[in-house]
Amino acid sequence: MSEEAIKLAKKLLKNDADYLDHVTALCYIGNELYEQCWDSEYRIFALLSSELDHLPLSHVRSKYSAEFLAKSDKELAENIEYYKADVISACNKIIK
């Protein structure tokens, strides 16, 4: 398993800081490892990346209004909660 993937998976298990950045990076790593990661432990990260691709990553958040960020953060929090068990399971598979 990729050392970067293990590092990112551990961060996701620890807290939700930079969640979208980590999910997106894990999707890219999964696609590099498997060409398309839909039939792998990285599937949940591809799903989340696709589902949330309209939300700003951390490096561009400063360019958005507070109102937009509040809406984005609410949507992100809802998705984090909804997919929490799937993300935990995938992260644990990556770490092992």
Short mmCIF file of N, CA and C in Angstrom, two decimals:
data_model
loop_
_atom_site.label_atom_id
_atom_site.label_comp_id
_atom_site.label_asym_id
_atom_site.label_seq_id
_atom_site.Cartn_x
_atom_site.Cartn_y
_atom_site.Cartn_z
N MET A 1 0.85 -1.18 0.00
CA MET A 1 0.00 0.00 0.00
C MET A 1 0.89 1.24 0.00
N SER A 2 0.43 2.26 -0.60
CA SER A 2 1.14 3.52 -0.69
C SER A 2 1.34 4.14 0.70
N GLU A 3 2.56 4.60 0.97
CA GLU A 3 2.84 5.25 2.25
C GLU A 3 2.01 6.52 2.40
N GLU A 4 1.82 7.25 1.31
CA GLU A 4 1.00 8.47 1.34
C GLU A 4 -0.46 8.12 1.66
N ALA A 5 -0.95 7.02 1.10
CA ALA A 5 -2.32 6.59 1.38
C ALA A 5 -2.48 6.24 2.86
N ILE A 6 -1.51 5.55 3.41
CA ILE A 6 -1.56 5.19 4.83
C ILE A 6 -1.57 6.44 5.70
N LYS A 7 -0.72 7.40 5.36
CA LYS A 7 -0.65 8.66 6.10
C LYS A 7 -2.00 9.39 6.05
N LEU A 8 -2.59 9.48 4.88
CA LEU A 8 -3.88 10.17 4.72
C LEU A 8 -5.00 9.43 5.43
N ALA A 9 -5.00 8.10 5.35
CA ALA A 9 -6.03 7.31 6.02
C ALA A 9 -5.95 7.51 7.53
N LYS A 10 -4.75 7.55 8.08
CA LYS A 10 -4.59 7.79 9.52
C LYS A 10 -5.11 9.18 9.90
N LYS A 11 -4.86 10.16 9.05
CA LYS A 11 -5.37 11.51 9.32
C LYS A 11 -6.90 11.53 9.33
N LEU A 12 -7.51 10.83 8.37
CA LEU A 12 -8.97 10.79 8.33
C LEU A 12 -9.56 10.10 9.55
N LEU A 13 -8.87 9.08 10.05
CA LEU A 13 -9.35 8.39 11.24
C LEU A 13 -9.19 9.26 12.49
N LYS A 14 -8.20 10.13 12.47
CA LYS A 14 -7.91 10.96 13.64
C LYS A 14 -8.91 12.11 13.78
N ASN A 15 -9.20 12.83 12.67
CA ASN A 15 -10.13 13.96 12.72
C ASN A 15 -10.59 14.33 11.31
N ASP A 16 -11.46 15.31 11.24
CA ASP A 16 -12.04 15.72 9.96
C ASP A 16 -11.34 16.94 9.34
N ALA A 17 -10.23 17.36 9.90
CA ALA A 17 -9.49 18.51 9.36
C ALA A 17 -9.04 18.19 7.93
N ASP A 18 -9.24 19.10 7.03
CA ASP A 18 -8.86 18.93 5.62
C ASP A 18 -9.46 17.66 5.01
N TYR A 19 -10.63 17.31 5.46
CA TYR A 19 -11.30 16.07 5.04
C TYR A 19 -11.40 15.95 3.52
N LEU A 20 -11.91 16.99 2.89
CA LEU A 20 -12.12 16.94 1.45
C LEU A 20 -10.79 16.80 0.70
N ASP A 21 -9.77 17.47 1.17
CA ASP A 21 -8.44 17.35 0.55
C ASP A 21 -7.92 15.92 0.66
N HIS A 22 -8.10 15.31 1.82
CA HIS A 22 -7.61 13.94 2.03
C HIS A 22 -8.40 12.92 1.21
N VAL A 23 -9.71 13.10 1.17
CA VAL A 23 -10.56 12.21 0.38
C VAL A 23 -10.19 12.28 -1.10
N THR A 24 -10.00 13.49 -1.59
CA THR A 24 -9.63 13.68 -3.00
C THR A 24 -8.27 13.06 -3.30
N ALA A 25 -7.32 13.26 -2.41
CA ALA A 25 -5.98 12.67 -2.60
C ALA A 25 -6.05 11.15 -2.60
N LEU A 26 -6.86 10.57 -1.71
CA LEU A 26 -7.00 9.11 -1.68
C LEU A 26 -7.68 8.59 -2.94
N CYS A 27 -8.59 9.34 -3.49
CA CYS A 27 -9.21 8.96 -4.77
C CYS A 27 -8.15 8.91 -5.86
N TYR A 28 -7.30 9.93 -5.93
CA TYR A 28 -6.23 9.96 -6.93
C TYR A 28 -5.27 8.79 -6.75
N ILE A 29 -4.90 8.51 -5.52
CA ILE A 29 -3.99 7.39 -5.24
C ILE A 29 -4.64 6.08 -5.67
N GLY A 30 -5.91 5.90 -5.34
CA GLY A 30 -6.63 4.69 -5.74
C GLY A 30 -6.67 4.52 -7.24
N ASN A 31 -6.89 5.61 -7.96
CA ASN A 31 -6.91 5.54 -9.42
C ASN A 31 -5.52 5.23 -9.98
N GLU A 32 -4.48 5.73 -9.35
CA GLU A 32 -3.12 5.40 -9.78
C GLU A 32 -2.80 3.93 -9.55
N LEU A 33 -3.26 3.40 -8.43
CA LEU A 33 -2.97 2.00 -8.10
C LEU A 33 -3.78 1.01 -8.94
N TYR A 34 -5.04 1.36 -9.20
CA TYR A 34 -5.96 0.42 -9.84
C TYR A 34 -6.50 0.88 -11.19
N GLU A 35 -6.00 1.95 -11.74
CA GLU A 35 -6.53 2.63 -12.93
C GLU A 35 -7.87 3.25 -12.63
N GLN A 36 -8.84 2.45 -12.24
CA GLN A 36 -10.11 2.97 -11.73
C GLN A 36 -10.36 2.26 -10.41
N CYS A 37 -10.62 3.04 -9.39
CA CYS A 37 -10.66 2.46 -8.05
C CYS A 37 -12.05 2.01 -7.59
N TRP A 38 -13.01 1.92 -8.51
CA TRP A 38 -14.38 1.61 -8.11
C TRP A 38 -14.53 0.22 -7.51
N ASP A 39 -13.67 -0.72 -7.84
CA ASP A 39 -13.76 -2.07 -7.29
C ASP A 39 -12.66 -2.34 -6.27
N SER A 40 -12.34 -1.33 -5.47
CA SER A 40 -11.27 -1.47 -4.49
C SER A 40 -11.67 -0.79 -3.18
N GLU A 41 -10.78 -0.85 -2.21
CA GLU A 41 -11.02 -0.18 -0.93
C GLU A 41 -11.07 1.34 -1.08
N TYR A 42 -10.64 1.85 -2.22
CA TYR A 42 -10.64 3.29 -2.48
C TYR A 42 -11.96 3.79 -3.05
N ARG A 43 -12.91 2.92 -3.28
CA ARG A 43 -14.19 3.25 -3.90
C ARG A 43 -14.91 4.39 -3.17
N ILE A 44 -14.95 4.36 -1.86
CA ILE A 44 -15.65 5.39 -1.11
C ILE A 44 -15.04 6.77 -1.35
N PHE A 45 -13.74 6.82 -1.57
CA PHE A 45 -13.09 8.11 -1.81
C PHE A 45 -13.42 8.65 -3.20
N ALA A 46 -13.58 7.75 -4.16
CA ALA A 46 -14.02 8.16 -5.50
C ALA A 46 -15.46 8.66 -5.44
N LEU A 47 -16.28 7.96 -4.70
CA LEU A 47 -17.68 8.37 -4.57
C LEU A 47 -17.77 9.75 -3.91
N LEU A 48 -17.06 9.95 -2.82
CA LEU A 48 -17.09 11.24 -2.12
C LEU A 48 -16.49 12.35 -2.98
N SER A 49 -15.41 12.07 -3.67
CA SER A 49 -14.80 13.08 -4.54
C SER A 49 -15.77 13.52 -5.62
N SER A 50 -16.48 12.57 -6.18
CA SER A 50 -17.46 12.88 -7.21
C SER A 50 -18.65 13.64 -6.62
N GLU A 51 -19.13 13.16 -5.50
CA GLU A 51 -20.29 13.74 -4.84
C GLU A 51 -20.04 15.18 -4.36
N LEU A 52 -18.80 15.46 -3.97
CA LEU A 52 -18.47 16.75 -3.35
C LEU A 52 -17.54 17.62 -4.20
N ASP A 53 -17.41 17.32 -5.48
CA ASP A 53 -16.45 18.04 -6.31
C ASP A 53 -16.78 19.52 -6.53
N HIS A 54 -17.96 19.93 -6.13
CA HIS A 54 -18.35 21.34 -6.24
C HIS A 54 -17.96 22.15 -5.00
N LEU A 55 -17.46 21.49 -3.97
CA LEU A 55 -17.06 22.18 -2.74
C LEU A 55 -15.58 22.56 -2.82
N PRO A 56 -15.22 23.68 -2.19
CA PRO A 56 -13.83 24.15 -2.30
C PRO A 56 -12.86 23.36 -1.43
N LEU A 57 -11.70 23.06 -2.01
CA LEU A 57 -10.60 22.46 -1.24
C LEU A 57 -9.99 23.55 -0.37
N SER A 58 -9.19 23.15 0.60
CA SER A 58 -8.68 24.11 1.59
C SER A 58 -7.85 25.24 0.96
N HIS A 59 -7.11 24.96 -0.09
CA HIS A 59 -6.23 25.98 -0.66
C HIS A 59 -6.97 27.11 -1.40
N VAL A 60 -8.27 26.94 -1.66
CA VAL A 60 -9.03 28.00 -2.33
C VAL A 60 -10.16 28.57 -1.47
N ARG A 61 -10.31 28.09 -0.27
CA ARG A 61 -11.41 28.55 0.59
C ARG A 61 -11.39 30.06 0.82
N SER A 62 -10.22 30.65 0.87
CA SER A 62 -10.13 32.10 1.14
C SER A 62 -10.74 32.95 0.03
N LYS A 63 -10.99 32.35 -1.11
CA LYS A 63 -11.55 33.09 -2.24
C LYS A 63 -13.09 33.12 -2.23
N TYR A 64 -13.70 32.43 -1.26
CA TYR A 64 -15.15 32.31 -1.21
C TYR A 64 -15.74 33.13 -0.07
N SER A 65 -17.01 33.48 -0.22
CA SER A 65 -17.70 34.26 0.81
C SER A 65 -17.99 33.39 2.03
N ALA A 66 -18.17 34.04 3.14
CA ALA A 66 -18.50 33.34 4.39
C ALA A 66 -19.82 32.58 4.25
N GLU A 67 -20.77 33.17 3.54
CA GLU A 67 -22.06 32.52 3.34
C GLU A 67 -21.91 31.22 2.55
N PHE A 68 -21.15 31.29 1.47
CA PHE A 68 -20.93 30.09 0.66
C PHE A 68 -20.19 29.03 1.47
N LEU A 69 -19.19 29.43 2.23
CA LEU A 69 -18.43 28.47 3.04
C LEU A 69 -19.29 27.82 4.11
N ALA A 70 -20.20 28.58 4.69
CA ALA A 70 -21.11 28.02 5.70
C ALA A 70 -21.98 26.94 5.07
N LYS A 71 -22.51 27.20 3.88
CA LYS A 71 -23.32 26.20 3.18
C LYS A 71 -22.48 24.98 2.80
N SER A 72 -21.27 25.24 2.32
CA SER A 72 -20.37 24.15 1.93
C SER A 72 -20.00 23.29 3.14
N ASP A 73 -19.69 23.94 4.25
CA ASP A 73 -19.31 23.21 5.46
C ASP A 73 -20.46 22.37 5.99
N LYS A 74 -21.67 22.88 5.87
CA LYS A 74 -22.85 22.12 6.31
C LYS A 74 -23.02 20.88 5.44
N GLU A 75 -22.91 21.05 4.13
CA GLU A 75 -23.03 19.89 3.22
C GLU A 75 -21.93 18.88 3.48
N LEU A 76 -20.72 19.36 3.67
CA LEU A 76 -19.60 18.46 3.94
C LEU A 76 -19.83 17.70 5.24
N ALA A 77 -20.26 18.38 6.28
CA ALA A 77 -20.51 17.73 7.58
C ALA A 77 -21.58 16.64 7.45
N GLU A 78 -22.61 16.90 6.68
CA GLU A 78 -23.67 15.91 6.46
C GLU A 78 -23.11 14.66 5.76
N ASN A 79 -22.25 14.88 4.77
CA ASN A 79 -21.65 13.75 4.06
C ASN A 79 -20.66 12.99 4.93
N ILE A 80 -19.89 13.70 5.73
CA ILE A 80 -18.96 13.05 6.65
C ILE A 80 -19.72 12.10 7.57
N GLU A 81 -20.81 12.59 8.12
CA GLU A 81 -21.61 11.77 9.04
C GLU A 81 -22.23 10.58 8.31
N TYR A 82 -22.80 10.83 7.14
CA TYR A 82 -23.49 9.77 6.39
C TYR A 82 -22.54 8.64 5.97
N TYR A 83 -21.34 8.99 5.54
CA TYR A 83 -20.40 7.99 5.02
C TYR A 83 -19.33 7.57 6.04
N LYS A 84 -19.49 7.98 7.29
CA LYS A 84 -18.48 7.77 8.31
C LYS A 84 -18.05 6.29 8.41
N ALA A 85 -19.00 5.38 8.51
CA ALA A 85 -18.67 3.96 8.66
C ALA A 85 -17.91 3.43 7.44
N ASP A 86 -18.30 3.86 6.24
CA ASP A 86 -17.62 3.42 5.02
C ASP A 86 -16.19 3.95 4.95
N VAL A 87 -16.00 5.20 5.36
CA VAL A 87 -14.67 5.81 5.34
C VAL A 87 -13.78 5.13 6.38
N ILE A 88 -14.29 4.88 7.56
CA ILE A 88 -13.51 4.20 8.60
C ILE A 88 -13.08 2.82 8.11
N SER A 89 -14.00 2.10 7.53
CA SER A 89 -13.70 0.75 7.03
C SER A 89 -12.61 0.80 5.94
N ALA A 90 -12.74 1.73 5.00
CA ALA A 90 -11.76 1.85 3.92
C ALA A 90 -10.40 2.26 4.47
N CYS A 91 -10.38 3.21 5.39
CA CYS A 91 -9.12 3.65 5.98
C CYS A 91 -8.42 2.49 6.70
N ASN A 92 -9.18 1.73 7.44
CA ASN A 92 -8.59 0.57 8.15
C ASN A 92 -8.02 -0.45 7.17
N LYS A 93 -8.67 -0.67 6.04
CA LYS A 93 -8.14 -1.60 5.02
C LYS A 93 -6.85 -1.06 4.43
N ILE A 94 -6.77 0.24 4.21
CA ILE A 94 -5.56 0.85 3.64
C ILE A 94 -4.39 0.75 4.62
N ILE A 95 -4.68 0.96 5.88
CA ILE A 95 -3.62 0.95 6.90
C ILE A 95 -3.07 -0.45 7.13
N LYS A 96 -3.88 -1.47 7.01
CA LYS A 96 -3.43 -2.86 7.26
C LYS A 96 -2.51 -3.38 6.20
#
